[in-house]
PDB file of C-alpha atoms in Angstrom:
ATOM      1  CA  MET A  21     -32.776 -27.028  -4.583  1.00 36.00           C
ATOM      2  CA  ASN A  22     -35.673 -24.940  -3.290  1.00 31.00           C
ATOM      3  CA  ALA A  23     -36.171 -21.273  -4.184  1.00 30.00           C
ATOM      4  CA  ILE A  24     -34.756 -19.901  -0.913  1.00 30.00           C
ATOM      5  CA  THR A  25     -31.600 -22.027  -1.211  1.00 27.00           C
ATOM      6  CA  ARG A  26     -31.219 -20.991  -4.867  1.00 28.00           C
ATOM      7  CA  ILE A  27     -31.525 -17.282  -3.956  1.00 27.00           C
ATOM      8  CA  ALA A  28     -29.044 -17.630  -1.092  1.00 29.00           C
ATOM      9  CA  THR A  29     -26.585 -19.542  -3.304  1.00 28.00           C
ATOM     10  CA  THR A  30     -26.906 -16.918  -6.045  1.00 28.00           C
ATOM     11  CA  ALA A  31     -26.304 -14.110  -3.527  1.00 31.00           C
ATOM     12  CA  LEU A  32     -23.213 -15.852  -2.124  1.00 30.00           C
ATOM     13  CA  LEU A  33     -21.875 -16.470  -5.622  1.00 29.00           C
ATOM     14  CA  ALA A  34     -22.438 -12.829  -6.581  1.00 32.00           C
ATOM     15  CA  ALA A  35     -20.698 -11.654  -3.412  1.00 33.00           C
ATOM     16  CA  GLY A  36     -17.744 -13.953  -4.123  1.00 34.00           C
ATOM     17  CA  LEU A  37     -17.447 -12.698  -7.704  1.00 30.00           C
ATOM     18  CA  ALA A  38     -17.637  -9.104  -6.491  1.00 34.00           C
ATOM     19  CA  ALA A  39     -14.832  -9.765  -3.996  1.00 36.00           C
ATOM     20  CA  CYS A  40     -12.675 -11.296  -6.750  1.00 34.00           C
ATOM     21  CA  ALA A  41     -13.347  -8.345  -9.035  1.00 36.00           C
ATOM     22  CA  GLN A  42     -12.292  -5.931  -6.284  1.00 39.00           C
ATOM     23  CA  GLN A  43      -8.951  -7.693  -5.980  1.00 39.00           C
ATOM     24  CA  GLU A  44      -8.291  -7.631  -9.716  1.00 40.00           C
ATOM     25  CA  THR A  45      -8.938  -3.955 -10.410  1.00 42.00           C
ATOM     26  CA  PRO A  46      -9.174  -0.856  -8.263  1.00 41.00           C
ATOM     27  CA  GLN A  47     -12.742  -0.020  -7.347  1.00 45.00           C
ATOM     28  CA  ALA A  48     -14.402   3.087  -8.692  1.00 48.00           C
ATOM     29  CA  THR A  49     -16.018   3.578  -5.280  1.00 70.00           C
ATOM     30  CA  GLY A  50     -15.382   2.216  -1.835  1.00 83.00           C
ATOM     31  CA  PRO A  51     -12.521   2.522   0.600  1.00 96.00           C
ATOM     32  CA  ASP A  52      -9.535   4.566  -0.529  1.00 97.00           C
ATOM     33  CA  ILE A  53      -5.915   3.674   0.246  1.00 97.00           C
ATOM     34  CA  VAL A  54      -5.972   5.207   3.727  1.00 98.00           C
ATOM     35  CA  ASP A  55      -9.319   3.666   4.695  1.00 97.00           C
ATOM     36  CA  THR A  56      -8.197   0.276   3.346  1.00 97.00           C
ATOM     37  CA  ALA A  57      -5.045   0.445   5.469  1.00 97.00           C
ATOM     38  CA  VAL A  58      -7.030   1.456   8.561  1.00 97.00           C
ATOM     39  CA  ALA A  59      -9.543  -1.369   8.029  1.00 96.00           C
ATOM     40  CA  ALA A  60      -6.765  -3.941   7.674  1.00 95.00           C
ATOM     41  CA  GLY A  61      -5.624  -3.181  11.221  1.00 94.00           C
ATOM     42  CA  ASP A  62      -1.954  -3.975  10.591  1.00 96.00           C
ATOM     43  CA  PHE A  63      -0.876  -0.515   9.430  1.00 97.00           C
ATOM     44  CA  THR A  64      -1.365   1.636  12.536  1.00 97.00           C
ATOM     45  CA  THR A  65       2.196   2.995  12.404  1.00 98.00           C
ATOM     46  CA  LEU A  66       1.965   3.747   8.676  1.00 98.00           C
ATOM     47  CA  VAL A  67      -1.361   5.523   9.128  1.00 98.00           C
ATOM     48  CA  ALA A  68       0.068   7.538  12.044  1.00 97.00           C
ATOM     49  CA  ALA A  69       3.052   8.478   9.865  1.00 98.00           C
ATOM     50  CA  VAL A  70       0.800   9.481   6.951  1.00 98.00           C
ATOM     51  CA  GLU A  71      -1.209  11.674   9.333  1.00 97.00           C
ATOM     52  CA  ALA A  72       1.917  13.219  10.921  1.00 96.00           C
ATOM     53  CA  ALA A  73       3.310  13.932   7.448  1.00 96.00           C
ATOM     54  CA  ASP A  74      -0.001  15.576   6.511  1.00 96.00           C
ATOM     55  CA  LEU A  75      -0.387  13.238   3.538  1.00 96.00           C
ATOM     56  CA  THR A  76      -3.814  11.840   4.431  1.00 96.00           C
ATOM     57  CA  THR A  77      -5.710  14.141   2.065  1.00 96.00           C
ATOM     58  CA  ALA A  78      -3.358  13.294  -0.798  1.00 95.00           C
ATOM     59  CA  LEU A  79      -3.650   9.524  -0.286  1.00 96.00           C
ATOM     60  CA  LYS A  80      -7.422   9.831  -0.001  1.00 96.00           C
ATOM     61  CA  GLY A  81      -7.460  11.811  -3.272  1.00 95.00           C
ATOM     62  CA  ASP A  82      -8.355  10.599  -6.735  1.00 94.00           C
ATOM     63  CA  GLY A  83      -5.000   8.986  -7.508  1.00 94.00           C
ATOM     64  CA  PRO A  84      -4.442   6.452  -8.747  1.00 97.00           C
ATOM     65  CA  TYR A  85      -1.485   5.542  -6.564  1.00 98.00           C
ATOM     66  CA  THR A  86       0.548   2.451  -5.868  1.00 98.00           C
ATOM     67  CA  VAL A  87       1.640   2.193  -2.244  1.00 98.00           C
ATOM     68  CA  PHE A  88       4.328  -0.154  -0.956  1.00 97.00           C
ATOM     69  CA  ALA A  89       2.877  -0.251   2.554  1.00 98.00           C
ATOM     70  CA  PRO A  90       5.100  -1.367   5.430  1.00 98.00           C
ATOM     71  CA  ASN A  91       3.045  -3.199   8.025  1.00 98.00           C
ATOM     72  CA  ASP A  92       3.481  -2.663  11.752  1.00 98.00           C
ATOM     73  CA  ALA A  93       6.029  -5.513  11.936  1.00 98.00           C
ATOM     74  CA  ALA A  94       8.152  -3.699   9.329  1.00 98.00           C
ATOM     75  CA  PHE A  95       8.179  -0.521  11.407  1.00 98.00           C
ATOM     76  CA  ALA A  96       9.033  -2.583  14.507  1.00 97.00           C
ATOM     77  CA  LYS A  97      12.288  -3.645  12.786  1.00 97.00           C
ATOM     78  CA  LEU A  98      13.566  -0.051  12.854  1.00 97.00           C
ATOM     79  CA  PRO A  99      16.001   0.858  15.628  1.00 97.00           C
ATOM     80  CA  ALA A 100      14.369   1.776  18.936  1.00 97.00           C
ATOM     81  CA  GLY A 101      13.082   5.354  18.976  1.00 96.00           C
ATOM     82  CA  THR A 102      13.173   5.836  15.189  1.00 97.00           C
ATOM     83  CA  VAL A 103       9.413   5.962  14.690  1.00 97.00           C
ATOM     84  CA  GLU A 104       8.873   8.241  17.675  1.00 97.00           C
ATOM     85  CA  THR A 105      11.574  10.598  16.385  1.00 97.00           C
ATOM     86  CA  LEU A 106      10.119  10.645  12.863  1.00 96.00           C
ATOM     87  CA  LEU A 107       6.669  11.518  14.210  1.00 97.00           C
ATOM     88  CA  LEU A 108       7.926  14.675  15.945  1.00 96.00           C
ATOM     89  CA  PRO A 109       6.660  17.875  14.258  1.00 96.00           C
ATOM     90  CA  GLU A 110      10.205  19.125  13.639  1.00 97.00           C
ATOM     91  CA  ASN A 111      10.913  15.992  11.541  1.00 97.00           C
ATOM     92  CA  ARG A 112       7.902  16.405   9.240  1.00 97.00           C
ATOM     93  CA  GLY A 113      10.088  17.031   6.159  1.00 97.00           C
ATOM     94  CA  THR A 114      12.036  13.816   6.706  1.00 97.00           C
ATOM     95  CA  LEU A 115       8.798  11.928   7.307  1.00 97.00           C
ATOM     96  CA  VAL A 116       7.229  13.300   4.100  1.00 97.00           C
ATOM     97  CA  THR A 117      10.297  12.147   2.145  1.00 97.00           C
ATOM     98  CA  LEU A 118      10.149   8.711   3.773  1.00 97.00           C
ATOM     99  CA  ILE A 119       6.420   8.133   3.234  1.00 98.00           C
ATOM    100  CA  SER A 120       6.518   9.552  -0.317  1.00 97.00           C
ATOM    101  CA  TYR A 121       9.286   7.060  -1.140  1.00 97.00           C
ATOM    102  CA  HIS A 122       6.685   4.309  -0.678  1.00 98.00           C
ATOM    103  CA  VAL A 123       4.247   5.791  -3.226  1.00 98.00           C
ATOM    104  CA  LEU A 124       4.173   5.636  -7.028  1.00 97.00           C
ATOM    105  CA  ASP A 125       1.940   7.728  -9.244  1.00 97.00           C
ATOM    106  CA  GLY A 126      -0.456   5.441 -11.123  1.00 97.00           C
ATOM    107  CA  THR A 127      -1.557   1.862 -10.564  1.00 96.00           C
ATOM    108  CA  VAL A 128       1.204  -0.725 -10.813  1.00 96.00           C
ATOM    109  CA  ARG A 129       0.127  -4.299 -10.205  1.00 96.00           C
ATOM    110  CA  ALA A 130       2.577  -7.073  -9.373  1.00 92.00           C
ATOM    111  CA  GLY A 131       2.011  -8.560 -12.835  1.00 90.00           C
ATOM    112  CA  ASP A 132       2.923  -5.238 -14.452  1.00 91.00           C
ATOM    113  CA  LEU A 133       6.483  -5.436 -13.126  1.00 87.00           C
ATOM    114  CA  GLY A 134       7.702  -8.035 -15.612  1.00 86.00           C
ATOM    115  CA  THR A 135      10.566 -10.327 -14.645  1.00 88.00           C
ATOM    116  CA  GLU A 136      13.643  -8.114 -14.886  1.00 91.00           C
ATOM    117  CA  PRO A 137      14.983  -5.635 -12.335  1.00 92.00           C
ATOM    118  CA  SER A 138      13.951  -2.063 -13.033  1.00 93.00           C
ATOM    119  CA  VAL A 139      13.581   1.316 -11.388  1.00 94.00           C
ATOM    120  CA  ALA A 140      10.306   3.053 -10.556  1.00 95.00           C
ATOM    121  CA  THR A 141      10.064   6.752  -9.806  1.00 96.00           C
ATOM    122  CA  THR A 142       8.290   7.604  -6.561  1.00 97.00           C
ATOM    123  CA  ILE A 143       6.011  10.612  -6.139  1.00 96.00           C
ATOM    124  CA  ASN A 144       8.895  12.549  -4.594  1.00 94.00           C
ATOM    125  CA  GLY A 145      11.007  11.951  -7.710  1.00 96.00           C
ATOM    126  CA  LEU A 146      13.400   9.429  -6.170  1.00 97.00           C
ATOM    127  CA  ASP A 147      14.274   6.176  -7.912  1.00 96.00           C
ATOM    128  CA  LEU A 148      13.055   2.982  -6.263  1.00 96.00           C
ATOM    129  CA  PRO A 149      14.720  -0.258  -7.400  1.00 95.00           C
ATOM    130  CA  VAL A 150      12.254  -3.071  -8.091  1.00 95.00           C
ATOM    131  CA  ASP A 151      13.341  -6.661  -8.674  1.00 94.00           C
ATOM    132  CA  PRO A 152      10.547  -9.129  -9.463  1.00 91.00           C
ATOM    133  CA  SER A 153      12.947 -11.937 -10.493  1.00 85.00           C
ATOM    134  CA  SER A 154      12.600 -13.917  -7.237  1.00 76.00           C
ATOM    135  CA  GLY A 155       9.570 -12.569  -5.462  1.00 81.00           C
ATOM    136  CA  VAL A 156       9.100  -8.846  -5.643  1.00 84.00           C
ATOM    137  CA  VAL A 157      11.874  -7.012  -3.812  1.00 89.00           C
ATOM    138  CA  VAL A 158      11.711  -3.224  -3.658  1.00 90.00           C
ATOM    139  CA  GLY A 159      14.246  -0.752  -2.397  1.00 88.00           C
ATOM    140  CA  GLY A 160      16.906  -3.435  -2.305  1.00 86.00           C
ATOM    141  CA  ASN A 161      15.739  -5.184   0.855  1.00 92.00           C
ATOM    142  CA  ALA A 162      11.940  -5.157   1.251  1.00 95.00           C
ATOM    143  CA  THR A 163       9.867  -8.068   0.007  1.00 95.00           C
ATOM    144  CA  VAL A 164       6.264  -7.719  -1.099  1.00 96.00           C
ATOM    145  CA  ILE A 165       4.386 -10.120   1.165  1.00 96.00           C
ATOM    146  CA  ALA A 166       0.875  -9.334  -0.118  1.00 96.00           C
ATOM    147  CA  ALA A 167       0.210  -7.786  -3.511  1.00 96.00           C
ATOM    148  CA  ASP A 168      -2.553  -6.099  -5.439  1.00 96.00           C
ATOM    149  CA  ILE A 169      -4.842  -5.053  -2.595  1.00 97.00           C
ATOM    150  CA  ALA A 170      -7.392  -2.897  -4.395  1.00 96.00           C
ATOM    151  CA  ALA A 171      -8.542   0.495  -3.160  1.00 97.00           C
ATOM    152  CA  SER A 172     -10.812   3.000  -4.872  1.00 97.00           C
ATOM    153  CA  ASN A 173      -7.841   5.203  -5.738  1.00 97.00           C
ATOM    154  CA  GLY A 174      -5.115   2.664  -6.435  1.00 97.00           C
ATOM    155  CA  VAL A 175      -3.442  -0.449  -5.163  1.00 97.00           C
ATOM    156  CA  ILE A 176      -1.482  -1.476  -2.079  1.00 98.00           C
ATOM    157  CA  HIS A 177       1.428  -3.922  -1.896  1.00 97.00           C
ATOM    158  CA  VAL A 178       2.375  -4.877   1.656  1.00 98.00           C
ATOM    159  CA  VAL A 179       6.140  -4.872   2.308  1.00 97.00           C
ATOM    160  CA  ASP A 180       8.035  -6.435   5.203  1.00 97.00           C
ATOM    161  CA  THR A 181      10.584  -3.625   5.599  1.00 97.00           C
ATOM    162  CA  VAL A 182      10.367   0.169   5.666  1.00 97.00           C
ATOM    163  CA  LEU A 183      11.950   1.562   2.492  1.00 97.00           C
ATOM    164  CA  MET A 184      14.711   4.073   3.110  1.00 95.00           C
ATOM    165  CA  PRO A 185      15.364   6.732   0.468  1.00 93.00           C
TER     166      PRO A 185
END
């Protein structure tokens, strides 16, 4: 192996290890929860809802937070007109309650949930049932389809259904 190949291989290995480390623990710097969701490209409705609820600054804050993030397909399951109605300024309070129901204070990784059903308290003080016994099911009907996505201020778990408080 020549010197250039060795340097390139070492750089690729270091980049791979850095990527693995980012998935195992939240980063001290780098994209926050909102920026991570924007970059993923599959959370446009969630990001619009966070903005309409005026929660962007909070979810870009220090945290740490755990977000059960419904993807765009999850929002598409809602009855026609629901999202548009929620995004109206006069429904901001309802939207804040809904989005806050998807957020826990602190970092909770999938492995931290154990194996027995339990209840987590969301940042708005409501109880959120969590059942990791057969895949992670939250809120009674949403399944975590991607877990432990690291952000600088917490972790994101992608869910396939919008959680209803």
